[in-house]
Coordinates of C-alpha atoms in Angstrom, one line a residue:
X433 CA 95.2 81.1 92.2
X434 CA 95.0 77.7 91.1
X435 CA 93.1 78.5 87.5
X436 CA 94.5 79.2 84.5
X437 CA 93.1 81.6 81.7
X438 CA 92.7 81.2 78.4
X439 CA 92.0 82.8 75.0
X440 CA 90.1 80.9 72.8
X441 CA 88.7 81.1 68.9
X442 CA 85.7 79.6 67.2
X443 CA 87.7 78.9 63.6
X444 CA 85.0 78.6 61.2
X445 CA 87.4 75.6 59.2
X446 CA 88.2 74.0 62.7
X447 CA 85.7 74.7 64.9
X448 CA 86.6 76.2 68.3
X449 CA 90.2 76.4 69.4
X450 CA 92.1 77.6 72.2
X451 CA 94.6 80.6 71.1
X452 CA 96.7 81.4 74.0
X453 CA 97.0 79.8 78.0
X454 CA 98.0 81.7 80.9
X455 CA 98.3 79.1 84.1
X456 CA 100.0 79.2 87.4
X457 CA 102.1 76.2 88.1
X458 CA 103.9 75.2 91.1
X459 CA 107.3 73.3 90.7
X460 CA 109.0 71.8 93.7
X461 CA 112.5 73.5 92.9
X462 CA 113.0 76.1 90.9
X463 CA 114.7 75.9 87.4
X464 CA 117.5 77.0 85.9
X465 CA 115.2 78.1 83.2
X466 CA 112.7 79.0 85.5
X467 CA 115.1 81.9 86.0
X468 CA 115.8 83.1 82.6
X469 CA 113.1 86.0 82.6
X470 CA 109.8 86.9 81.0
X471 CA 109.0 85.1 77.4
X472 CA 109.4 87.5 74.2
X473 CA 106.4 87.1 71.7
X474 CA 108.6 86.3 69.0
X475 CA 110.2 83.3 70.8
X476 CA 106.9 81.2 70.7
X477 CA 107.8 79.2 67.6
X478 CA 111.2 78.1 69.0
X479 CA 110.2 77.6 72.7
X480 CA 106.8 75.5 73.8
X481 CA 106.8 76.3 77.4
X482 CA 108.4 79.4 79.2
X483 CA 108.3 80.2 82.8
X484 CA 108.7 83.1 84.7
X485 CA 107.8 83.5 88.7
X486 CA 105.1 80.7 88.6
X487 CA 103.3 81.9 85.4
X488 CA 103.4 79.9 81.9
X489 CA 102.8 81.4 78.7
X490 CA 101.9 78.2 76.4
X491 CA 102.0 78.4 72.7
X492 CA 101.9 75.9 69.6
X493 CA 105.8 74.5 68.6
X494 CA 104.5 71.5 66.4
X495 CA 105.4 71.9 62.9
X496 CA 103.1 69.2 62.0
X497 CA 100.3 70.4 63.9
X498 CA 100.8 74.0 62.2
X499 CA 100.4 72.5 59.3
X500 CA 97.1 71.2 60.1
X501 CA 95.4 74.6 61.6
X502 CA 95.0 78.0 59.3
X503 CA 96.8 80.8 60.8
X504 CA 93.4 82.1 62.5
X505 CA 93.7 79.3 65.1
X506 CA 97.6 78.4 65.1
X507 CA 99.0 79.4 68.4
X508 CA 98.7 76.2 70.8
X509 CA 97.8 72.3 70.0
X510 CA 94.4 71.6 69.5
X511 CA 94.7 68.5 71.5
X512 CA 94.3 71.6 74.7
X513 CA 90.9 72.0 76.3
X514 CA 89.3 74.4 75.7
X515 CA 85.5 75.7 74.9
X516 CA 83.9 78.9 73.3
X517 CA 80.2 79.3 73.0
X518 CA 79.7 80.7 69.8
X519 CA 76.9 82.6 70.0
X520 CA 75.5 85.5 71.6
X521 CA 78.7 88.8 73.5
X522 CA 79.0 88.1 77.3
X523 CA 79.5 86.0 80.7
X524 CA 78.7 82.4 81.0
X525 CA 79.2 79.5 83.4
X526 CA 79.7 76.0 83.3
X527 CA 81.2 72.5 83.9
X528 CA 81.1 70.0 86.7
X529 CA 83.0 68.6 89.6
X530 CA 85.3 65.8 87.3
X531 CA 86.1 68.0 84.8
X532 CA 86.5 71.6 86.4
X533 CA 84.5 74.6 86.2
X534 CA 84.4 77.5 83.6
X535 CA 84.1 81.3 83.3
X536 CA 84.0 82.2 79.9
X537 CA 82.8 85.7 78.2
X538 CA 82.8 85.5 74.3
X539 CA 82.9 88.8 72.7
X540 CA 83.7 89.4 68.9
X541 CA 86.4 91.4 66.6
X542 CA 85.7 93.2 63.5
X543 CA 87.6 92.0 60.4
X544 CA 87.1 93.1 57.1
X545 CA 87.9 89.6 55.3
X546 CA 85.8 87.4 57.6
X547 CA 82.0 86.2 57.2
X548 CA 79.6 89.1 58.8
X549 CA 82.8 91.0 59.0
X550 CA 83.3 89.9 63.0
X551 CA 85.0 86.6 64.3
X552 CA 84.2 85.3 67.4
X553 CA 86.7 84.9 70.8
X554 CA 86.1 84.2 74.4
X555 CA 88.5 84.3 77.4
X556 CA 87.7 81.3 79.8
X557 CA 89.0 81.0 83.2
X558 CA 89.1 77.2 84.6
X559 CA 89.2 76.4 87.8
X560 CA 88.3 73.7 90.0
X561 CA 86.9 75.7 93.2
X562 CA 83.2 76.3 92.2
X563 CA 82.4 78.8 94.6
X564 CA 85.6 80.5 94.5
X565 CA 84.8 81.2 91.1
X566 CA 81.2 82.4 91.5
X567 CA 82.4 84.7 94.0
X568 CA 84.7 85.8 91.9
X569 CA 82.3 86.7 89.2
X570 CA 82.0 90.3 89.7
X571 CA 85.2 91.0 90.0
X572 CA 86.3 88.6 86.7
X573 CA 83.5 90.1 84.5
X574 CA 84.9 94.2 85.3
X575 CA 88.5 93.3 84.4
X576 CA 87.6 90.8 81.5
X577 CA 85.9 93.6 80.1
X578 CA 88.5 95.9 80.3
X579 CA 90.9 93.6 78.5
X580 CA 88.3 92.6 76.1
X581 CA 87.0 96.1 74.8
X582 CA 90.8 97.0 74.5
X583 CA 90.9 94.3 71.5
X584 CA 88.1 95.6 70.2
X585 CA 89.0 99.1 70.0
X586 CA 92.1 98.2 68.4
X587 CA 90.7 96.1 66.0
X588 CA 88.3 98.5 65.0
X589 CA 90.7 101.0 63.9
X590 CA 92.4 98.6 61.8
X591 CA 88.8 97.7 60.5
X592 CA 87.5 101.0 59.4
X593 CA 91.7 101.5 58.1
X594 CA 90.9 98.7 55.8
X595 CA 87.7 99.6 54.5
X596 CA 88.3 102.7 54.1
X597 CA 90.8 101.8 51.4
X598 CA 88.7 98.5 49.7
X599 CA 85.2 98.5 51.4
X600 CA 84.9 94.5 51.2
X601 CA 81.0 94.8 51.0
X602 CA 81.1 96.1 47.3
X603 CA 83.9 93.9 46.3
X604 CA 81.6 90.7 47.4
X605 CA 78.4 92.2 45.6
X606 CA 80.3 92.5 42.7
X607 CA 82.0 89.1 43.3
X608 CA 81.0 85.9 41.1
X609 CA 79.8 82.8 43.6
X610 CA 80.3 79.6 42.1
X611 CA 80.7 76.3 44.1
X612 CA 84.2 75.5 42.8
X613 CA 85.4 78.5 44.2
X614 CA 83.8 78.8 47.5
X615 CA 86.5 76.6 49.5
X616 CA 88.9 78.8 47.9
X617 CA 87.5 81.8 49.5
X618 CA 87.1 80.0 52.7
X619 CA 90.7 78.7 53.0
X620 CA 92.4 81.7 51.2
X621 CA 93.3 84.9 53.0
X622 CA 90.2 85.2 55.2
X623 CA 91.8 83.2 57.9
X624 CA 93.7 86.1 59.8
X625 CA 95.7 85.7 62.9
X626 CA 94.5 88.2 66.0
X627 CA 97.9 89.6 65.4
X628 CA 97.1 90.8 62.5
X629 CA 93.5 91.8 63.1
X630 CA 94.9 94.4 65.7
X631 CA 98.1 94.9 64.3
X632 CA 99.8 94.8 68.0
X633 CA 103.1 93.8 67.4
X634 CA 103.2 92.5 71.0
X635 CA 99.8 91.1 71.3
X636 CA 100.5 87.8 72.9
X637 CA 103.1 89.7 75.8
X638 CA 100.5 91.9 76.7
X639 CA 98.1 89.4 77.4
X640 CA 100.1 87.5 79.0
X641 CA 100.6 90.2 81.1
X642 CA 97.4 91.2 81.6
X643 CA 96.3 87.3 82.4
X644 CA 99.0 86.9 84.9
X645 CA 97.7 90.2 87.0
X646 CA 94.1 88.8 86.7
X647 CA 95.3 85.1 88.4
X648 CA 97.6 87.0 90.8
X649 CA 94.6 89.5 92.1
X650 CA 92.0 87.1 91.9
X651 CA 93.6 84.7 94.0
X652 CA 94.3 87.5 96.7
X653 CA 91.3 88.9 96.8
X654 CA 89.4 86.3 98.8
X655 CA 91.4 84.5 102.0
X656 CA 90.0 81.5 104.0
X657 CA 90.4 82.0 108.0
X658 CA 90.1 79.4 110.2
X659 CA 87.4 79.8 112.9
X660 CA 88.1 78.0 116.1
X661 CA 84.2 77.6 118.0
X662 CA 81.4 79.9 117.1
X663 CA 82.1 83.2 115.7
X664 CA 82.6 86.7 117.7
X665 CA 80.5 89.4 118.1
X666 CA 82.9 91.3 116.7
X667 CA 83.7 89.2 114.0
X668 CA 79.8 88.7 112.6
X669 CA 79.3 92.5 113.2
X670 CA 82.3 93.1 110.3
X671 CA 81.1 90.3 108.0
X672 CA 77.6 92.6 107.8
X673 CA 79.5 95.6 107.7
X674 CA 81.5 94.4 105.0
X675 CA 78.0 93.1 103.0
X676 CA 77.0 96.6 103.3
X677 CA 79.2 98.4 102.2
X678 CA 79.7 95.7 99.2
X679 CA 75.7 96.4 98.2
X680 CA 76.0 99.9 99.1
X681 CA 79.0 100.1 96.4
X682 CA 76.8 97.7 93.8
X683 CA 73.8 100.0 94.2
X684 CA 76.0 103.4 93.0
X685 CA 77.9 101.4 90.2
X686 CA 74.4 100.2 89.0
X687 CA 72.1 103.2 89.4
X688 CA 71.4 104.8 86.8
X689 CA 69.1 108.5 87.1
X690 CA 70.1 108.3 91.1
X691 CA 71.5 111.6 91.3
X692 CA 74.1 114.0 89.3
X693 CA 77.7 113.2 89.0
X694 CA 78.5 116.7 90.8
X695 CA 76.1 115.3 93.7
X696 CA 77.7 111.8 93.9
X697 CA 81.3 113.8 94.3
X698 CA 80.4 115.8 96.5
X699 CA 78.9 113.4 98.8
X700 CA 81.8 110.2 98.2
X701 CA 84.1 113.7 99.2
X702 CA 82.2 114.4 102.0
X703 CA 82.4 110.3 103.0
X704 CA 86.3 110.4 102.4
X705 CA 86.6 113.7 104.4
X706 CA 84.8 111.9 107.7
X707 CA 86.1 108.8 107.6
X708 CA 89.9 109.9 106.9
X709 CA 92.3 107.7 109.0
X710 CA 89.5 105.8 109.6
X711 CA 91.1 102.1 108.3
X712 CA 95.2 103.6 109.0
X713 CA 97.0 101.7 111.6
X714 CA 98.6 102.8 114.5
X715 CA 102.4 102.6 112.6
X716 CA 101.4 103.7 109.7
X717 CA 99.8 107.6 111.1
X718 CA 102.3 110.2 110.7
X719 CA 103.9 112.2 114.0
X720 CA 103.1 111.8 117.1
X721 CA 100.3 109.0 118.3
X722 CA 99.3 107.1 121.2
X723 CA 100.5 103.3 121.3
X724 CA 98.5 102.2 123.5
X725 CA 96.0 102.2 126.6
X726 CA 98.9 102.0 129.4
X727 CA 100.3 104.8 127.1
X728 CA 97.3 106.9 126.9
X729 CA 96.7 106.3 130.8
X730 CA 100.5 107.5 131.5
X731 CA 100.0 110.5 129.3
X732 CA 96.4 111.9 130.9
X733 CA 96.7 110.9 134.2
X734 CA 95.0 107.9 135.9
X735 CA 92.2 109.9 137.3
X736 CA 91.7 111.6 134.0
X737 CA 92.3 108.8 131.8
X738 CA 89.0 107.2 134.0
X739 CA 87.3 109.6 133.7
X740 CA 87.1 109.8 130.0
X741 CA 87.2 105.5 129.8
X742 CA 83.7 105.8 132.1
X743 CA 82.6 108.0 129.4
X744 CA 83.6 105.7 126.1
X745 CA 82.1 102.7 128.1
X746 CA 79.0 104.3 128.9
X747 CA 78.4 105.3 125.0
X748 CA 78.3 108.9 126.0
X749 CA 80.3 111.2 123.0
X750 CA 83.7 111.8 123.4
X751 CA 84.9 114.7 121.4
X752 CA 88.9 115.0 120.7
X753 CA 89.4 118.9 119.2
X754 CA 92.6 119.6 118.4
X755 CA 95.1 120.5 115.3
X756 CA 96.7 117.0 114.6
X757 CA 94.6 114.2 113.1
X758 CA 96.7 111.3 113.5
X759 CA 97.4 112.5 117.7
X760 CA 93.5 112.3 117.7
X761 CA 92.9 108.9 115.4
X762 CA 95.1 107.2 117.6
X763 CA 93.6 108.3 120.9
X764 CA 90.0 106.7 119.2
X765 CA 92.4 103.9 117.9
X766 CA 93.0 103.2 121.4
X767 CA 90.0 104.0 123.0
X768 CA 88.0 101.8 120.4
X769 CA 89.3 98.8 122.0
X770 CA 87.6 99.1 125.0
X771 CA 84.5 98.5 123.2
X772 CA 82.6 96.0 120.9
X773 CA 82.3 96.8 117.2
X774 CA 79.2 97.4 116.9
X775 CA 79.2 99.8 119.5
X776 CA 81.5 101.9 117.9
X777 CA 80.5 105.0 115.4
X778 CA 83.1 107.0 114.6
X779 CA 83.9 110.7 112.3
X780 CA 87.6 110.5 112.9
X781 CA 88.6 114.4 111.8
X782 CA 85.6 116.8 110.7
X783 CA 85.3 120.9 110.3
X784 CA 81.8 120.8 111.8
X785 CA 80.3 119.2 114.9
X786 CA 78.3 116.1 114.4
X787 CA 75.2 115.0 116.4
X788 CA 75.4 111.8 118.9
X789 CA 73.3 110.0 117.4
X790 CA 75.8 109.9 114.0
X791 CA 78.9 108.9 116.1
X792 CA 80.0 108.3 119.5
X793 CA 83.5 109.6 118.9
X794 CA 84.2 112.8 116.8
X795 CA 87.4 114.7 116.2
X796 CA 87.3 118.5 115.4
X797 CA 89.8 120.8 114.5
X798 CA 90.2 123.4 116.6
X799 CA 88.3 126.1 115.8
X800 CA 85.2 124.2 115.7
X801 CA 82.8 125.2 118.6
X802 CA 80.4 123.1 120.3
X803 CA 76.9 124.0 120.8
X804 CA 75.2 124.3 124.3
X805 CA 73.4 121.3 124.4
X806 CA 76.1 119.3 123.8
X807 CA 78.9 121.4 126.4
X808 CA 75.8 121.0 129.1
X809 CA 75.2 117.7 128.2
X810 CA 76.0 114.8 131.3
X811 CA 76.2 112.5 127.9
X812 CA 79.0 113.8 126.5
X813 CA 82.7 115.0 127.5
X814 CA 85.2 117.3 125.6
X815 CA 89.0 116.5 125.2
X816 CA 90.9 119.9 124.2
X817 CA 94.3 119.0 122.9
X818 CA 96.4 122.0 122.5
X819 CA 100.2 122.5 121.6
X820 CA 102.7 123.7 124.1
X821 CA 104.4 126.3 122.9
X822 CA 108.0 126.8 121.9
X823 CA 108.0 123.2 121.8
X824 CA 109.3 120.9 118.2
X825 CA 108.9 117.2 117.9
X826 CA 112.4 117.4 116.7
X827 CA 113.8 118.6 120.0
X828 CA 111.6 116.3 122.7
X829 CA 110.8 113.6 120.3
X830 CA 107.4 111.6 118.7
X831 CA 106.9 109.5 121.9
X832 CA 107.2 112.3 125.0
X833 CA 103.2 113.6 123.5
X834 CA 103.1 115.2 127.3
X835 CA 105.3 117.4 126.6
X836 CA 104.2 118.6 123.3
X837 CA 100.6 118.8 123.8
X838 CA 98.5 119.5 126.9
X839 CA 95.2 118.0 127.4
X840 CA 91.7 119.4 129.2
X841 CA 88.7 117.7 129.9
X842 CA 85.4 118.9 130.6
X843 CA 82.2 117.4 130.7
X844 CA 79.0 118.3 132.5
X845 CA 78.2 115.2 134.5
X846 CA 78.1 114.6 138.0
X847 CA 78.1 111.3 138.5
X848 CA 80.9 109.7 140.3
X849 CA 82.8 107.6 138.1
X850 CA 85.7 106.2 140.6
X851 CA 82.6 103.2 141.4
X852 CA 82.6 101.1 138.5
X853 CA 81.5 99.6 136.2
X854 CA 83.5 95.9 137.0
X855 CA 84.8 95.8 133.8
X856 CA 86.8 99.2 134.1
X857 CA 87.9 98.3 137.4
X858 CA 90.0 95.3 136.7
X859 CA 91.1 97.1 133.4
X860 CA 93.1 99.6 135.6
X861 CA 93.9 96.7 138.0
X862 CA 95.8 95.2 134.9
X863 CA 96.9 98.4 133.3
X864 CA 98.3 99.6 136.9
X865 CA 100.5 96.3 136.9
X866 CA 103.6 97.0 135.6
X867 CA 104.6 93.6 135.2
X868 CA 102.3 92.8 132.6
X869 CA 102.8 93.4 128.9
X870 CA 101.0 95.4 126.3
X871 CA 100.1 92.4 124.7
X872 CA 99.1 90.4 128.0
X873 CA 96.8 94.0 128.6
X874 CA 95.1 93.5 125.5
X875 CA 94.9 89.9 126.0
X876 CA 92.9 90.7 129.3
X877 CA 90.8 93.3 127.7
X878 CA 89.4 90.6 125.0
X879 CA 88.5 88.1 127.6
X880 CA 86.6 90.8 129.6
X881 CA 84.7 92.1 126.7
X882 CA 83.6 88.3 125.6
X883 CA 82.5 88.3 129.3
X884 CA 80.6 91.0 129.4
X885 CA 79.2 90.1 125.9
X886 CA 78.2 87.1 127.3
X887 CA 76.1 89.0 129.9
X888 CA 75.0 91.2 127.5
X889 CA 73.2 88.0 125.4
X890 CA 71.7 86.7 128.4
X891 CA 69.9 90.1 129.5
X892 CA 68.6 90.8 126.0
X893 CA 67.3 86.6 126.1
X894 CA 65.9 88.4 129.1
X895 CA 64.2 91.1 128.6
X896 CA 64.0 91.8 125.0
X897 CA 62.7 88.7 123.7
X898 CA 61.2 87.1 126.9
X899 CA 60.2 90.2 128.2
X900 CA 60.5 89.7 131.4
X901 CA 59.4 92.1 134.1
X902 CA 61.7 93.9 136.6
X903 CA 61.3 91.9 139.5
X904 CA 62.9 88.7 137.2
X905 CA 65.3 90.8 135.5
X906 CA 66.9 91.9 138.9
X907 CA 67.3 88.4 139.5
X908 CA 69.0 88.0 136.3
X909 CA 71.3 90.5 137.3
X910 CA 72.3 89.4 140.5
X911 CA 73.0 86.0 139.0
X912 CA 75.3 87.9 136.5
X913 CA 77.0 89.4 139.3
X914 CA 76.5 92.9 138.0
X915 CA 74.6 94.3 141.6
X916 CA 76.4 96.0 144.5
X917 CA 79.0 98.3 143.8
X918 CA 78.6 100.4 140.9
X919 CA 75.1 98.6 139.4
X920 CA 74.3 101.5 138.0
X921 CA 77.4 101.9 135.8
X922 CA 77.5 97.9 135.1
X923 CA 73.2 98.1 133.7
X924 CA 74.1 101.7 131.6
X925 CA 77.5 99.6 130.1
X926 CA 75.0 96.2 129.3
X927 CA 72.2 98.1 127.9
X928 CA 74.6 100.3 125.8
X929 CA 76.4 97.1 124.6
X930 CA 73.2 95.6 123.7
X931 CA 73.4 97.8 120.5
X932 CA 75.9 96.4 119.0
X933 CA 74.5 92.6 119.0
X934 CA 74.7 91.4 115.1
X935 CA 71.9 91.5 113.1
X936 CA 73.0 88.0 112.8
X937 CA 72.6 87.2 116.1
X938 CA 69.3 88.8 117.0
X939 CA 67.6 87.0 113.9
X940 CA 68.7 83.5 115.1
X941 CA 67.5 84.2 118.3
X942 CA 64.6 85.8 117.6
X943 CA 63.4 82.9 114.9
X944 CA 64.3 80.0 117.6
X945 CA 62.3 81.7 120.2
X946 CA 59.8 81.4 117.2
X947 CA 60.0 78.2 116.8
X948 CA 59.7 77.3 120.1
X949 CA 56.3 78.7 120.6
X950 CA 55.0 77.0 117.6
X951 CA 56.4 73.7 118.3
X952 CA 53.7 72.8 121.5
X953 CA 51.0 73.6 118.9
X954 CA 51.9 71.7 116.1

């Protein structure tokens, strides 16, 4: 992260000063000094600047200017910027587009020689990205702290250590206050080093340490992507999925009352324990797995693997039950592509069924049994995945799944699914060819989902926010070239997909087709 972090002092003889600089810097060859390892504490006075894997620890190396500043506030030159608001314990911003922008939280250390027995520090971050820095602001004020009430903690002990052997409040009391002494007392001993108010023989390596980590994560956190046209579907969908989860997590950390801690356990255990696998790649699932749709198509038979496609396409349930969760994430892995995002709901591995309306694909273990309605249900189809016997992965291998597992699919509807819809039908056309790559198959499958999203936008235009009768929508559809053979598969597959249109998406449309039915008025 371009930024660099700072501690900083406000010295009551000198005003505020900045203590210690942690910045990245990014040299166009690498040094031989560069190379010569992290910088040792004790080293400071010797050595002004020390690098180590794009990080510099600055400290002070002037004698002169040591002479000039009381040990509270030697470390680096005062002629480096810096600025502490000395006044009230927390976050604060600042600063403008010339000179850079600021983070700063000021916080205070107990000492047993200073005035009101508490000095004041801050740790700034400077940066010249504004809204990098903003963004960052959660995430900069939850570390800070950490760091921050780590000094304080350790300061404290050596504060109630001290006063427990000379309480300073009597001693001042008891003290005479003349004017001819009162510079000596301000000058004198009172001006303690953090060093010394913490008695952390490695103070400045640790921070250094920690400041490093906080420019390294803060910098990764947040990534730029470049956008070529307008946004997906897909891609707006996440962004509010993302925001939700982000509030959802900010409403927990900040509630306070909302629930016992045994209760929020037991339901973040029960979140974990559905959503397991859920964010795992494909390489990274242990044992056996599916690699792909030509894969899963070669494994359950063309006619089968249709059959249960029709059924993922139509947003009917598809149920995997069977002993090995990653076998089963990846078959939804795999399966998920064939829809939008926002079409997709999904309770990877659970010990009890789950109702349709929670998730349109469910793993079970094995001994879970589905209830009536569901196995006599035309909305739903079962996949039973059972071992073969006397079979090992060791023997046959990860990759031959046929002949370590069989596979059985029932499901209670009647239609004919060998008809359509269009979109499956060229899928297989593409799958089927040989000659084409995995990647040029997935490359196929994007453009027909953007297709059919694009169909899907113009029939909600339709007849969601026009609402427009039958008669026109029929003609909306035979422009879309969605009638003749298998209609009915290609309406159930558009109004299905309709659901997961961004909120995004529906807003904008819905407030233009707002506007435009003020605008004759006005």
């Amino acid at each position: 992260m371009n930024a660099l972090v700072a501690l900083c002092h406000f010295c009551e003889l000198h005003g505020p000063r900045t203590l210690f600089c942690t910045e990245a810097l990014h040299p166009p060859s690498p040094s031989p000094s560069s190379q010569a390892g992290p910088s040792v504490p004790g080293d400071r006075d010797r050595d002004g600047d020390r690098e180590g894997e794009g990080l510099t620890m600055r400290a002070n190396s002037s004698a002169t200017q040591r002479g000039e500043m009381c040990e509270g506030c030697r470390s680096l030159p005062a002629s480096h910027p810096g600025f502490v608001c000395p006044g009230r314990e927390g976050p604060i911003f600042f600063g403008d587009e010339q000179h850079g922008f600021v983070f700063s939280h000021t916080f205070f250390i107990k000492d047993s020689l200073a005035r009101g027995f508490q000095r004041w520090y801050s740790i700034v971050m400077v940066a010249m990205d504004r809204i990098y820095l903003i963004n960052s602001w959660p995430f900069l004020l939850r570390h800070l702290r950490l760091t921050i009430q780590s000094l304080q903690s350790t300061a404290l002990k050596v504060f109630d250590n001290e006063q427990g052997v000379c309480p300073q409040r009597a001693v001042r009391m008891n003290s005479v206050f003349s004017p001819a002494v009162f510079p000596h007392q301000r000058s004198g001993n009172a001006a303690r080093s953090l060093t010394s108010l913490t008695q952390h023989p490695n103070l400045w390596a640790s921070l250094h340490s920690s400041f490093s980590w906080l420019l390294k994560a803060c910098g990764s956190r947040l990534t730029e992507k470049l956008l070529e046209g307008a946004p997906t579907e897909d891609t707006l969908v996440l962004i509010e999925r993302q925001t939700e989860q982000e509030e959802e997590m900010s409403c927990w950390e900040g509630a306070e009352g909302g629930g016992t801690k045994s209760q929020r356990h037991q339901s973040e255990s029960e979140l974990g324990h559905y959503f397991l696998y859920e964010d795992v790649k494909l390489d990274e699932l242990p044992g056996p797995k599916f690699r792909s749709l030509r894969h899963l198509r070669q494994v359950l038979g063309a006619a089968e693997f249709r059959q249960l496609a029709w059924h993922v396409l139509m947003g009917n349930q598809v149920i995997l039950r069977g002993a090995d969760p990653g076998l089963i994430q990846s078959a939804f892995t795999v399966l998920k592509s064939l829809l939008p995002v926002g079409c997709v709901r999904s309770v990877p591995y659970s010990a009890q069924y789950e109702e349709a309306y929670k998730c349109n694909f469910l793993g079970l273990s094995p001994d879970v049994a589905i209830p009536t309605h569901v196995s006599s249900s035309e909305f739903s189809v079962l996949v039973d995945v059972s071992s073969e016997r006397g079979c090992q992965i060791s023997a046959v291998g990860e990759d031959n799944i046929s002949s370590l597992y069989q596979f059985t699919i029932s499901s209670a509807n009647t239609q004919p699914t060998d008809r359509g819809p269009s979109l499956l039908n060229k899928l297989e056309v593409a799958l089927s060819n040989e000659n084409l790559s995995v990647d040029v198959v997935s490359h196929c499958l994007l453009c027909l989902k953007e297709e059919w999203m694009n169909k899907v936008k113009v029939l909600f235009k339709f007849s969601k926010v026009d609402s427009r009768g039958r008669e026109d929508t029929q003609k909306v559809l035979a422009l879309l070239g969605t009638t003749g053979p298998g209609e009915e598969d290609n309406v159930r597959l558009l109004k299905f997909w309709m659901t997961g249109l961004s909120k995004t998406y529906k807003s904008h449309l819905m407030t233009a087709v707002r506007g435009g039915e003020r605008s004759p008025s006005q």
